[in-house]
Short mmCIF file of C-alpha atoms in Angstrom, two decimals:
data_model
loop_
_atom_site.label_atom_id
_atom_site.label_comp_id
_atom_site.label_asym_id
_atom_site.label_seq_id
_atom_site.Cartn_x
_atom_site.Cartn_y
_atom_site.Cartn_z
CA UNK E 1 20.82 10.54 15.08
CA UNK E 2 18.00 7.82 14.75
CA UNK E 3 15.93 9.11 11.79
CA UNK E 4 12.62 8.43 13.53
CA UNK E 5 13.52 9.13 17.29
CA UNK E 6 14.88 12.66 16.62
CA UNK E 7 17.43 14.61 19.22
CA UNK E 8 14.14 16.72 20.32
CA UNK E 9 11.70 13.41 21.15
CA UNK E 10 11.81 13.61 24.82
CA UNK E 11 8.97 11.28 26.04
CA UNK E 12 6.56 14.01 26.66
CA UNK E 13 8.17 16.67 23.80
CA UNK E 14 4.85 17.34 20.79
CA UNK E 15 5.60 16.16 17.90
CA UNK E 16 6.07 19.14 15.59
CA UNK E 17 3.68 19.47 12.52
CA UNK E 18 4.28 21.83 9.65
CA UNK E 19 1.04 21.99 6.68
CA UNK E 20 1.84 23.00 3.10
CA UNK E 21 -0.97 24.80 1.55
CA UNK E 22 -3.93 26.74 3.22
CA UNK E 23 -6.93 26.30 1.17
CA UNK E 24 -10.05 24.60 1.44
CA UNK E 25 -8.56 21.23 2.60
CA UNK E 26 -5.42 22.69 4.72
CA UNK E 27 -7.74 25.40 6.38
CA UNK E 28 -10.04 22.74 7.59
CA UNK E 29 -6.78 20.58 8.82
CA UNK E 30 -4.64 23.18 10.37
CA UNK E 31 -8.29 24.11 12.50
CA UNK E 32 -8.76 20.31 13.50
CA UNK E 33 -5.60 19.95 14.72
CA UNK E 34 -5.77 23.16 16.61
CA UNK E 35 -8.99 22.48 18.04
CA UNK E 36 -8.73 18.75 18.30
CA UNK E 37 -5.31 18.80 20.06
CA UNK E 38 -6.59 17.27 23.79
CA UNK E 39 -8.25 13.73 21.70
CA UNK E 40 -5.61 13.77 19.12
CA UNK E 41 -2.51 13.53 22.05
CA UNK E 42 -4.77 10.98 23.74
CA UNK E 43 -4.78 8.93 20.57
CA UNK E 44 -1.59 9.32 19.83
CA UNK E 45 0.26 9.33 22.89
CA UNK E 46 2.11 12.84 22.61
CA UNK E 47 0.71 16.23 21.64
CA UNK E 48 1.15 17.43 18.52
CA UNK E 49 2.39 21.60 17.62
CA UNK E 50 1.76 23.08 14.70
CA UNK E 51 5.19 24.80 13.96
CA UNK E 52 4.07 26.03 10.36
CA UNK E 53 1.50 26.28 7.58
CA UNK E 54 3.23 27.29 3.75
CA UNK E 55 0.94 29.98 2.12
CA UNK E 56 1.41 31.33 -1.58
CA UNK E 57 -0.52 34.89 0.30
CA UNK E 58 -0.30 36.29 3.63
CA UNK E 59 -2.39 39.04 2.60
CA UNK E 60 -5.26 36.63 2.28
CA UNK E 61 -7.68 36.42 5.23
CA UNK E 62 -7.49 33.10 7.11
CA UNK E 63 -9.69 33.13 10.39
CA UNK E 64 -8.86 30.52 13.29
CA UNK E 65 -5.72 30.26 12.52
CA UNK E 66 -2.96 31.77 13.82
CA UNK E 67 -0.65 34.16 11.50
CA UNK E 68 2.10 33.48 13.60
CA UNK E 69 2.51 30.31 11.62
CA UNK E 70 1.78 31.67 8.14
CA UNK E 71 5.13 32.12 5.84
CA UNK E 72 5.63 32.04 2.20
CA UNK E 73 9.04 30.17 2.73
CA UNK E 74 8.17 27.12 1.98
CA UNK E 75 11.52 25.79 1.14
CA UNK E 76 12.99 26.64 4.95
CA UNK E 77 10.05 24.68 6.33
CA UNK E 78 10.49 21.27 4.76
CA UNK E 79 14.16 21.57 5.38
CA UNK E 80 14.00 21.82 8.96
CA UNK E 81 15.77 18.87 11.29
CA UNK E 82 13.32 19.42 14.20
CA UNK E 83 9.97 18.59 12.45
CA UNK E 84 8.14 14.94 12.52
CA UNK E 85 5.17 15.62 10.17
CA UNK E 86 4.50 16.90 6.95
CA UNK E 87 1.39 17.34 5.42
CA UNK E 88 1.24 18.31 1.72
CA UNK E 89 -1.97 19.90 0.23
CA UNK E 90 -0.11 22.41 -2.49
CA UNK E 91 -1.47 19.53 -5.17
CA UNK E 92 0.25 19.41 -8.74
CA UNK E 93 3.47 17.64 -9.15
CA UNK E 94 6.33 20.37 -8.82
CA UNK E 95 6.78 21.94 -6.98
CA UNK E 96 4.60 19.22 -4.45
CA UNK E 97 7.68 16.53 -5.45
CA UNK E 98 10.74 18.08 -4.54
CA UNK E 99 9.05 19.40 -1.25
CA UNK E 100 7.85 15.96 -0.30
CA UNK E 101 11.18 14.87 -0.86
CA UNK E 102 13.07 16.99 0.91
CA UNK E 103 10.99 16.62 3.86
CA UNK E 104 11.59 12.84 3.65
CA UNK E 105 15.58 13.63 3.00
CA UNK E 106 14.91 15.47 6.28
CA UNK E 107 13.50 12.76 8.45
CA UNK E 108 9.81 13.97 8.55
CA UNK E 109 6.73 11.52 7.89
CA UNK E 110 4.49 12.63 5.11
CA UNK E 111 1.00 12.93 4.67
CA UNK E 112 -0.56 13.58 0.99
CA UNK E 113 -3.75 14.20 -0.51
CA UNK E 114 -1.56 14.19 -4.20
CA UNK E 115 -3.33 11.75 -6.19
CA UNK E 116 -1.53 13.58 -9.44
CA UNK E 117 1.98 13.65 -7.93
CA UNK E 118 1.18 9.85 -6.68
CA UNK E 119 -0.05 8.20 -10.31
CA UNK E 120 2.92 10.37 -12.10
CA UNK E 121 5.74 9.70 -9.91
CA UNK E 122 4.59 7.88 -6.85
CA UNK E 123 7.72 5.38 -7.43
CA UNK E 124 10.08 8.21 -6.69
CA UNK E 125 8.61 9.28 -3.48
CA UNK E 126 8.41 5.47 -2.12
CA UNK E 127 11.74 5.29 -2.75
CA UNK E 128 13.05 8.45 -0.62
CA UNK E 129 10.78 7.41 1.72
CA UNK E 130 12.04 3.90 2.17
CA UNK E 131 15.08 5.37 2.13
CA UNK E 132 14.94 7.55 5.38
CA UNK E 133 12.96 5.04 7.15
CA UNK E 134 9.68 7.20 7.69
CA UNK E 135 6.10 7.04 6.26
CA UNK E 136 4.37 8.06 3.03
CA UNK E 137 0.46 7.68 3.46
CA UNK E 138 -1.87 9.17 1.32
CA UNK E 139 -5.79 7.81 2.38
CA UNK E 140 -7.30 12.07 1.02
CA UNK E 141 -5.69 11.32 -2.03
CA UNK E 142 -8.83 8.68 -3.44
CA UNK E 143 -12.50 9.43 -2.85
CA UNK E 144 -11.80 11.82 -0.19
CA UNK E 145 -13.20 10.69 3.61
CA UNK E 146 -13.98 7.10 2.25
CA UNK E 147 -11.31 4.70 3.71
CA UNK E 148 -10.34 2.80 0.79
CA UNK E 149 -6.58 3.33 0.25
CA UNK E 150 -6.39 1.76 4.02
CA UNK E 151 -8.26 -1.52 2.67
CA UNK E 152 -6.17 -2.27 -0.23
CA UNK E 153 -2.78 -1.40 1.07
CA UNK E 154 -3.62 -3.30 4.45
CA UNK E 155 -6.70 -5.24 5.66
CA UNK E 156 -6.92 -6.78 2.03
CA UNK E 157 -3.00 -7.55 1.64
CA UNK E 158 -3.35 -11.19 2.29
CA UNK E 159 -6.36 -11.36 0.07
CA UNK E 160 -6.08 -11.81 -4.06
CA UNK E 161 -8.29 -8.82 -5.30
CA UNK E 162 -9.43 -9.19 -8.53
CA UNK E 163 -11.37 -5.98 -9.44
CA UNK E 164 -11.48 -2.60 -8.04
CA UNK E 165 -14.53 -1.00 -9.78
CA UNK E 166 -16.02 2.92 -8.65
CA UNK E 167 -17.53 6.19 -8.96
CA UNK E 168 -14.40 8.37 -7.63
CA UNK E 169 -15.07 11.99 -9.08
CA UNK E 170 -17.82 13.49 -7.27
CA UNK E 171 -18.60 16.23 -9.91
CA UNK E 172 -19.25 13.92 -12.86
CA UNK E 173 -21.41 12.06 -10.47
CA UNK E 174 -23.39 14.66 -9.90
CA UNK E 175 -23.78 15.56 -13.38
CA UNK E 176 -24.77 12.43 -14.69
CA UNK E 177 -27.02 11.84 -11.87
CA UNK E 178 -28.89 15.08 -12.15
CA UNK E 179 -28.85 14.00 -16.18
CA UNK E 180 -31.05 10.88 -15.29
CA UNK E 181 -33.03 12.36 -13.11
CA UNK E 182 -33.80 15.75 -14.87
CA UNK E 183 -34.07 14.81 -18.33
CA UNK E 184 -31.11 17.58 -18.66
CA UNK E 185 -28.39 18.15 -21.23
CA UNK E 186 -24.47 17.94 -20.39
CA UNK E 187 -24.06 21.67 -21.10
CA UNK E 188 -27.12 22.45 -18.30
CA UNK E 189 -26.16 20.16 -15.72
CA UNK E 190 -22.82 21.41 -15.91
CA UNK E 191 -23.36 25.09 -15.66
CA UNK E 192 -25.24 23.70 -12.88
CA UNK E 193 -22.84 22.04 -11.04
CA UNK E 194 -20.42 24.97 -11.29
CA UNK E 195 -23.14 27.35 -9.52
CA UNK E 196 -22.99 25.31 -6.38
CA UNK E 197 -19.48 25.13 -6.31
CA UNK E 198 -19.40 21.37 -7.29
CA UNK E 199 -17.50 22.23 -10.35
CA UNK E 200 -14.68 24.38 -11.38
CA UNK E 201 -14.85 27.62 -13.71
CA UNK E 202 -12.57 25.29 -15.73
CA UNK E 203 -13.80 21.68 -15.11
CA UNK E 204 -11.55 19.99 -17.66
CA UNK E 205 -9.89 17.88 -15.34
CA UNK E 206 -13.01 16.28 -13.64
CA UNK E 207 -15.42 16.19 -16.94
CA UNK E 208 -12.67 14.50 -19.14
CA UNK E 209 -11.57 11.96 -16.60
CA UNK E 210 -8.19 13.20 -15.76
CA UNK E 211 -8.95 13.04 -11.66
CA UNK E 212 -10.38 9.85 -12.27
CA UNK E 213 -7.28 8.38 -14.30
CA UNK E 214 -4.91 9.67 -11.28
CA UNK E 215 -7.49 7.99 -8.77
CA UNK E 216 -7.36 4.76 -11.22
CA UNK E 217 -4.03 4.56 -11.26
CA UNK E 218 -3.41 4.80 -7.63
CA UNK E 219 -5.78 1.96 -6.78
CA UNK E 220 -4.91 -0.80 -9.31
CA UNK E 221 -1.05 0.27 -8.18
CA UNK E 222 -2.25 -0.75 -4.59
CA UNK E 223 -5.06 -3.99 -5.54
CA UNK E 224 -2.46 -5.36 -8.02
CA UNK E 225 0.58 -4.99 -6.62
CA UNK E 226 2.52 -3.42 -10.13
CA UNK E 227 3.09 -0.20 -10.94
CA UNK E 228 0.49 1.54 -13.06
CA UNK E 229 0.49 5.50 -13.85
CA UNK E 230 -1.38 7.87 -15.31
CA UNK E 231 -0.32 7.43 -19.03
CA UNK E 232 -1.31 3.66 -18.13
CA UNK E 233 -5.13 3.84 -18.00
CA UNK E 234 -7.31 4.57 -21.21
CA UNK E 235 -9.56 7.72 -20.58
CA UNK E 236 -12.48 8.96 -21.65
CA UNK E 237 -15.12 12.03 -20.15
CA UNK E 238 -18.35 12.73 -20.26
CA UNK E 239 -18.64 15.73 -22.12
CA UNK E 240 -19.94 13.64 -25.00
CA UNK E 241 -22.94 11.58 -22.79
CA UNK E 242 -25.99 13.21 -24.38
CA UNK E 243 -29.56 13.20 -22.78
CA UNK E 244 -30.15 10.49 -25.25
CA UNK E 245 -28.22 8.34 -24.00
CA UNK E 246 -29.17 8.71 -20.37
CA UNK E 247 -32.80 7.89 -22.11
CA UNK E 248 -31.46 5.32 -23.83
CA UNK E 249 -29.74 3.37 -20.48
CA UNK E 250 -33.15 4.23 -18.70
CA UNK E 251 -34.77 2.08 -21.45
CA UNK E 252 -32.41 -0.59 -20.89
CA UNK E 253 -32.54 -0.27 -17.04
CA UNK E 254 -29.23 1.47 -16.64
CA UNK E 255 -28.08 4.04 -15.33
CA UNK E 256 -24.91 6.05 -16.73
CA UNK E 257 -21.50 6.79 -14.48
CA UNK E 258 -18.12 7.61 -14.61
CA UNK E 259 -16.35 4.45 -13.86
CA UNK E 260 -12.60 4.15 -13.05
CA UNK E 261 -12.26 0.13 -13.81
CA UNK E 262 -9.43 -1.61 -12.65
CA UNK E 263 -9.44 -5.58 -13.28
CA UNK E 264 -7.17 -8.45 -12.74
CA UNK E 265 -7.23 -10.06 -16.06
CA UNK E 266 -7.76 -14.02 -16.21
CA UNK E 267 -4.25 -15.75 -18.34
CA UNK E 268 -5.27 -16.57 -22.01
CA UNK E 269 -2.96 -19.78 -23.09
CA UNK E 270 0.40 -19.62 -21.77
CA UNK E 271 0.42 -16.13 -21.13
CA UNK E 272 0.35 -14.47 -17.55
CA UNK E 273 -2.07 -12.52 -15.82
CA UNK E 274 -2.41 -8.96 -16.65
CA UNK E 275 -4.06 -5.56 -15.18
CA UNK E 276 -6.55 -3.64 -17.21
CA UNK E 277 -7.59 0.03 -15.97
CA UNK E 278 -9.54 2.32 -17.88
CA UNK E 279 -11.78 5.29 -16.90
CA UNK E 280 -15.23 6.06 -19.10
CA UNK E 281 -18.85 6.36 -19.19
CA UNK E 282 -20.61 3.41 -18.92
CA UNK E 283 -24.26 2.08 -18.22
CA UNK E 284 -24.40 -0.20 -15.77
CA UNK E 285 -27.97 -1.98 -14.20
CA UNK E 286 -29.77 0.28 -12.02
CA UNK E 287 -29.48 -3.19 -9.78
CA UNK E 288 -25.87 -2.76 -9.04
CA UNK E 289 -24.79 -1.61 -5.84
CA UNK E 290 -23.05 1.84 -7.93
CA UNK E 291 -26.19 2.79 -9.75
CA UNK E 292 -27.58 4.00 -6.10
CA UNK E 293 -24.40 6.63 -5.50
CA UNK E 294 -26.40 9.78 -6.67
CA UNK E 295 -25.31 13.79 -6.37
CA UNK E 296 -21.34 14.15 -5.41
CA UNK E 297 -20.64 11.13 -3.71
CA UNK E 298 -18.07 8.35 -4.36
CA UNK E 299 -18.23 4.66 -3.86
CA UNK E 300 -15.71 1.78 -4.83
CA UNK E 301 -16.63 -1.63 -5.03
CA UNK E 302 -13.53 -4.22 -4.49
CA UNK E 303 -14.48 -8.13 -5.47
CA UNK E 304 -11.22 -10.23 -4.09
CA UNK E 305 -11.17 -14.10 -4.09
CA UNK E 306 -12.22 -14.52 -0.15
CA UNK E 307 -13.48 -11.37 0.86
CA UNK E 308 -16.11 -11.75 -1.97
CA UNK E 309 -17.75 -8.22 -2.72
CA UNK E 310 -16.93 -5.15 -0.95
CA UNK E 311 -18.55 -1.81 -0.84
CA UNK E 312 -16.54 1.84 0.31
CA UNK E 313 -19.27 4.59 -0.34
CA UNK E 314 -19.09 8.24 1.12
CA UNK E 315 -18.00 12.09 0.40
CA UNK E 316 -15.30 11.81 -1.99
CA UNK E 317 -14.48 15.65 -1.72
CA UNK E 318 -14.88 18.85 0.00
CA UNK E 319 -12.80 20.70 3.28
CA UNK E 320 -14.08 18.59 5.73
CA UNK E 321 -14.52 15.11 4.56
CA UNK E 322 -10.56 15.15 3.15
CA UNK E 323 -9.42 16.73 6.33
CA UNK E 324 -11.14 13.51 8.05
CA UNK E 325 -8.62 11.04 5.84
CA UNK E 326 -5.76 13.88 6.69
CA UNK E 327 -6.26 13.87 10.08
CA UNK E 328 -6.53 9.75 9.95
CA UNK E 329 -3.44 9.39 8.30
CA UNK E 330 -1.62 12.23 10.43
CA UNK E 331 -2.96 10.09 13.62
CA UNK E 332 -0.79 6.76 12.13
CA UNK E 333 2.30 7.85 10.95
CA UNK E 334 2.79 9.85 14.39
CA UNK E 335 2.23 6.63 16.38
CA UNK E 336 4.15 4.84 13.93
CA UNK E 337 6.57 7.28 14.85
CA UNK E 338 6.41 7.18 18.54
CA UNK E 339 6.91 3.20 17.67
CA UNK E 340 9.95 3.74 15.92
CA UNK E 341 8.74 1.95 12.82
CA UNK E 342 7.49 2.54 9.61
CA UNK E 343 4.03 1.30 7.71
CA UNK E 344 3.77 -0.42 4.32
CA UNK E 345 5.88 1.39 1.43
CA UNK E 346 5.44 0.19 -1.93
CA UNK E 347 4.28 -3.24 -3.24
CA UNK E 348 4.86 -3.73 -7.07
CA UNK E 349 6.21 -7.30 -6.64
CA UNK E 350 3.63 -8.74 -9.07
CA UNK E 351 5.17 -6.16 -12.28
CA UNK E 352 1.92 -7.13 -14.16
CA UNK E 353 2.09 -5.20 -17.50
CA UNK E 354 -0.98 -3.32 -18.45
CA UNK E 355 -3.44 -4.58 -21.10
CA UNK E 356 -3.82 -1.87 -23.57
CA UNK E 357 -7.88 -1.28 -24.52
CA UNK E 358 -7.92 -3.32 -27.11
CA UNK E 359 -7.47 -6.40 -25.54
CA UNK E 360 -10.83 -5.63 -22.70
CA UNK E 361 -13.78 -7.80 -23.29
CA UNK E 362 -17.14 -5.56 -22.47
CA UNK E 363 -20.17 -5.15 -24.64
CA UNK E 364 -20.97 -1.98 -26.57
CA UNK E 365 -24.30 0.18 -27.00
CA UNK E 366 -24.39 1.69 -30.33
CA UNK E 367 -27.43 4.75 -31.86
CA UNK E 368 -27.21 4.64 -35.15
CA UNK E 369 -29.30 6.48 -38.05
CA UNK E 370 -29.68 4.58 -40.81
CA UNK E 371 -31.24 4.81 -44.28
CA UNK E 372 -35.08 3.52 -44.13
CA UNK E 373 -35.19 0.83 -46.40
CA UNK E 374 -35.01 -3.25 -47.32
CA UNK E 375 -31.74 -5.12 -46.43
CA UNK E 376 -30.41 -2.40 -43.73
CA UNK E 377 -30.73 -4.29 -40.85
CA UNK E 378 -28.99 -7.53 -42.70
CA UNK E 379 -26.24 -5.72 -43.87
CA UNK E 380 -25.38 -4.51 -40.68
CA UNK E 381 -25.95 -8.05 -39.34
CA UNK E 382 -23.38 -9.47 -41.44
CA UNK E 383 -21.21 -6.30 -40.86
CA UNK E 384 -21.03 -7.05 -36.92
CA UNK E 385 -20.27 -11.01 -37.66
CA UNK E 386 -17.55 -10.42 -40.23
CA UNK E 387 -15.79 -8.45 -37.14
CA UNK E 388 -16.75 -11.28 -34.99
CA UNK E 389 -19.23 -9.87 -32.60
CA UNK E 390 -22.37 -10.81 -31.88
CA UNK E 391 -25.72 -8.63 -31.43
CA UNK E 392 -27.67 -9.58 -28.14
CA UNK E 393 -30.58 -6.59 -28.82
CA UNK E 394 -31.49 -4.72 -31.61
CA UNK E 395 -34.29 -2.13 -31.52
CA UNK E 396 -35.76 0.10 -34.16
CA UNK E 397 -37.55 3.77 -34.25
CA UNK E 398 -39.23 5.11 -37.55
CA UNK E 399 -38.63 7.83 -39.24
CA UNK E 400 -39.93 9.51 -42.46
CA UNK E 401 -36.58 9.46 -44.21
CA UNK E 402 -34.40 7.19 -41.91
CA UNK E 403 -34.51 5.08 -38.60
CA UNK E 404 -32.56 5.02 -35.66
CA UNK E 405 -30.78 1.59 -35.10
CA UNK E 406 -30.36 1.07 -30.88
CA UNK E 407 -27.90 -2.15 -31.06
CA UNK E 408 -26.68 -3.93 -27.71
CA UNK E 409 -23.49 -6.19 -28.08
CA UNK E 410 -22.70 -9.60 -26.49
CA UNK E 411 -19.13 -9.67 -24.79
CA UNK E 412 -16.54 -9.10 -27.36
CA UNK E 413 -12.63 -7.61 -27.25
CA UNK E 414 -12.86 -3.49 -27.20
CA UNK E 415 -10.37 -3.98 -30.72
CA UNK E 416 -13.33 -5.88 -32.45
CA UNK E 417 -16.08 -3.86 -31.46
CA UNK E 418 -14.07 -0.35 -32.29
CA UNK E 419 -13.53 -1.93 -35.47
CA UNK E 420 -16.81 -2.97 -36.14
CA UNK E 421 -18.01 0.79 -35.50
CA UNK E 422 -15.21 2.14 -37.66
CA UNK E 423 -16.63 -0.04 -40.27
CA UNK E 424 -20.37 1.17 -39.76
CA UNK E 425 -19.20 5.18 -40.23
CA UNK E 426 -18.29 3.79 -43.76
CA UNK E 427 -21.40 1.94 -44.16
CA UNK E 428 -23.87 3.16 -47.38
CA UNK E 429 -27.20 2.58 -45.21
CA UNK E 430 -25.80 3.88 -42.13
CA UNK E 431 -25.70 7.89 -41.89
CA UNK E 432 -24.65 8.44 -38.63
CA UNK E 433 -23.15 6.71 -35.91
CA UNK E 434 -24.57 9.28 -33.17
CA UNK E 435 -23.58 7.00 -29.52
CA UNK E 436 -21.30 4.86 -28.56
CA UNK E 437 -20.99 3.03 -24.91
CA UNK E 438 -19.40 0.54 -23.02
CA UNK E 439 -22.06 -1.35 -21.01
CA UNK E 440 -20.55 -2.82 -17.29
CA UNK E 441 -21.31 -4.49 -14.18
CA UNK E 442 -23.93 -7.61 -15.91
#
């Protein structure tokens, strides 16, 4: 049996669809390709049935859709010889993995909207698919129905991209955006967020960076061409960005965001080229083309060597904009199918190792208080050139008993400037070091 022309694709035979997972996301998939079926056979080139959708509940109440195809035997669907298409929206990493792989084992294409399973073990489900000669595409997975995953694994393949910069978590967009625009604290803004459904009741993964990291991981995999996972990329949330430092980037012309930061780094003496990805606050010039992406949406912003600058801005969550990437990539794996081919699989060629966060070169803004007398400001001075970094802007507020010190860096390595700030906290004149931030995109 060919893997990709099964024994039941007569010419004019549907191509049989099975969905894991009903909520948001698979609701609004399982009722596209139901209602959608007439444009989607016209696009594809054969109609497409809906044989199954994998449900932890069939209690639950699930208009439009048809409990016919509601089962909690999730195992019996993915095994089955007959089906083309898989679509996996369970999320998590098991038991998502061994379900994507079984389907794979099994012949069937899969689509994903993963991004956990994908910067954990993405390797491993390249692999099976390469194996059975079908598809693995995964365009929901990153900043929902913005087509970026597309760019980098395709249109920009014979381009050399050398930074993949972005706002990809919608919630800590919104946050810090309402933040700057409010005057608002974290705690607020949050509570906030969670009220209009923008957050979860636990929102540890969004606010600390986790989703980010995943996202991160999965697009300097695809722009570099190396393999880079989760425990690869240095994180850091925003559950720590105070209202005075949203003031304090506003004085500065910033703007604060969640950046996922993925860079190809330039060779230093005889050594070679290296990725660097990290995900943290940063303030960036309210003149760059990110400082504009207010409330939940994402943008990305890819710089390559002849494409120049690129920008992907849109949704980057919700039912309906990820069912528009599910649906997208459901569209191309079935005509890849009715081809008898496969698209691109994994590209880690390159094996770039990953710079640890010591070795980034970025500039730092620091708050510090500070004891109100002669000689502060020198010794400090002399404190930041002993750890070789140099002071671009220092500014100074009053106090009875002490003074706030607002100090903006010149480029330095992340190493020296931590150093430099683990030197201040032990500092006589210096009583608190009360911010710390990574200033990008100048």
């Amino acid at each position: 049996m060919n893997i990709i022309e099964t024994e039941h694709s007569e010419p004019s035979a549907p191509l049989r669809v099975v969905v894991l997972g009903c909520g948001n996301v698979g609701t609004e998939v399982v009722k596209l390709i139901t209602e959608r079926g007439d444009d989607l056979r016209m696009r594809i080139g054969r109609p497409l049935e809906l044989v199954g959708v994998a449900v932890r509940r069939l209690s639950k109440s699930r208009p439009g859709i048809d409990p016919g195809l509601l089962t909690t035997d999730v195992d019996s669907l993915v095994s089955r010889d007959d089906v083309d298409l898989v679509i996996e929206l369970i999320g998590g990493i098991e038991p998502a993995r061994s379900l994507i792989i079984t389907a794979l084992e099994h012949g069937a294409s899969v689509v994903t909207a993963n991004k956990a399973l994908l910067a954990e073990d993405g390797t491993t489900l390249y692999a099976a698919a390469e194996k059975a000669g079908v598809d693995l595409y995964f365009e929901a997975a990153v900043a929902g129905a913005i087509p970026i995953i597309r760019p980098l694994r395709e249109s920009l393949v014979g381009d050399e991209i050398t930074s993949v910069m972005g706002i990809v978590n919608g919630t800590t967009n919104f946050i810090l955006d309402k933040m700057d625009s409010e005057g608002s604290s974290f705690a607020e803004t949050l509570e906030e967020a969670q009220s209009l459904g923008y957050a979860e009741a636990d929102p540890t993964a969004d606010v600390e960076g986790f989703d980010a990291a995943a996202k991160a991981a999965i697009l300097s995999s695809l722009a570099f061409h190396s393999r880079v996972g989760s425990a690869d990329v240095y994180r850091e949330g925003i559950s720590e960005v105070s209202a005075a430092d949203i003031a304090s980037a506003r004085e500065m012309g910033c703007v604060v965001k969640l950046l996922a930061i993925c860079t190809l780094t330039d060779p230093v003496g005889g050594s070679e080229r290296a990725v660097s990805v990290r995900v943290h606050p940063a303030m960036i010039p309210r003149s760059h083309p990110l400082a504009t992406v207010g409330g939940p949406y994402n943008a990305v912003f890819v710089e390559s060597r002849s494409a120049g600058r690129l920008m992907f801005t849109g949704p980057g969550a919700g039912g309906q904009p990820t069912a528009s990437a599910v649906l997208g990539d459901l569209v191309t794996v079935a005509r890849n199918r009715l081809r008898g081919a496969a698209g691109p699989g994994e590209s880690s060629y390159a094996q770039r190792k990953v710079s640890p966060i010591g070795e980034v070169v970025t500039r730092y803004h620091l708050s510090l208080d500070v004891a109100d007398e002669v000689g502060v400001l020198a010794k400090i001075a002399q404190l930041f050139a002993d750890y070789g970094v140099s002071i671009q802007t220092v500014r100074q507020q009053g106090r009875e008993a002490d003074a706030k010190l607002v100090i903006v860096t010149h480029r330095a390595t992340d190493a020296a400037l931590s150093a430099t700030v683990e030197a201040l906290q032990k500092l006589d004149v210096v009583t608190q070091v009360t911010s710390v931030m990574r200033v990008e995109g100048e």
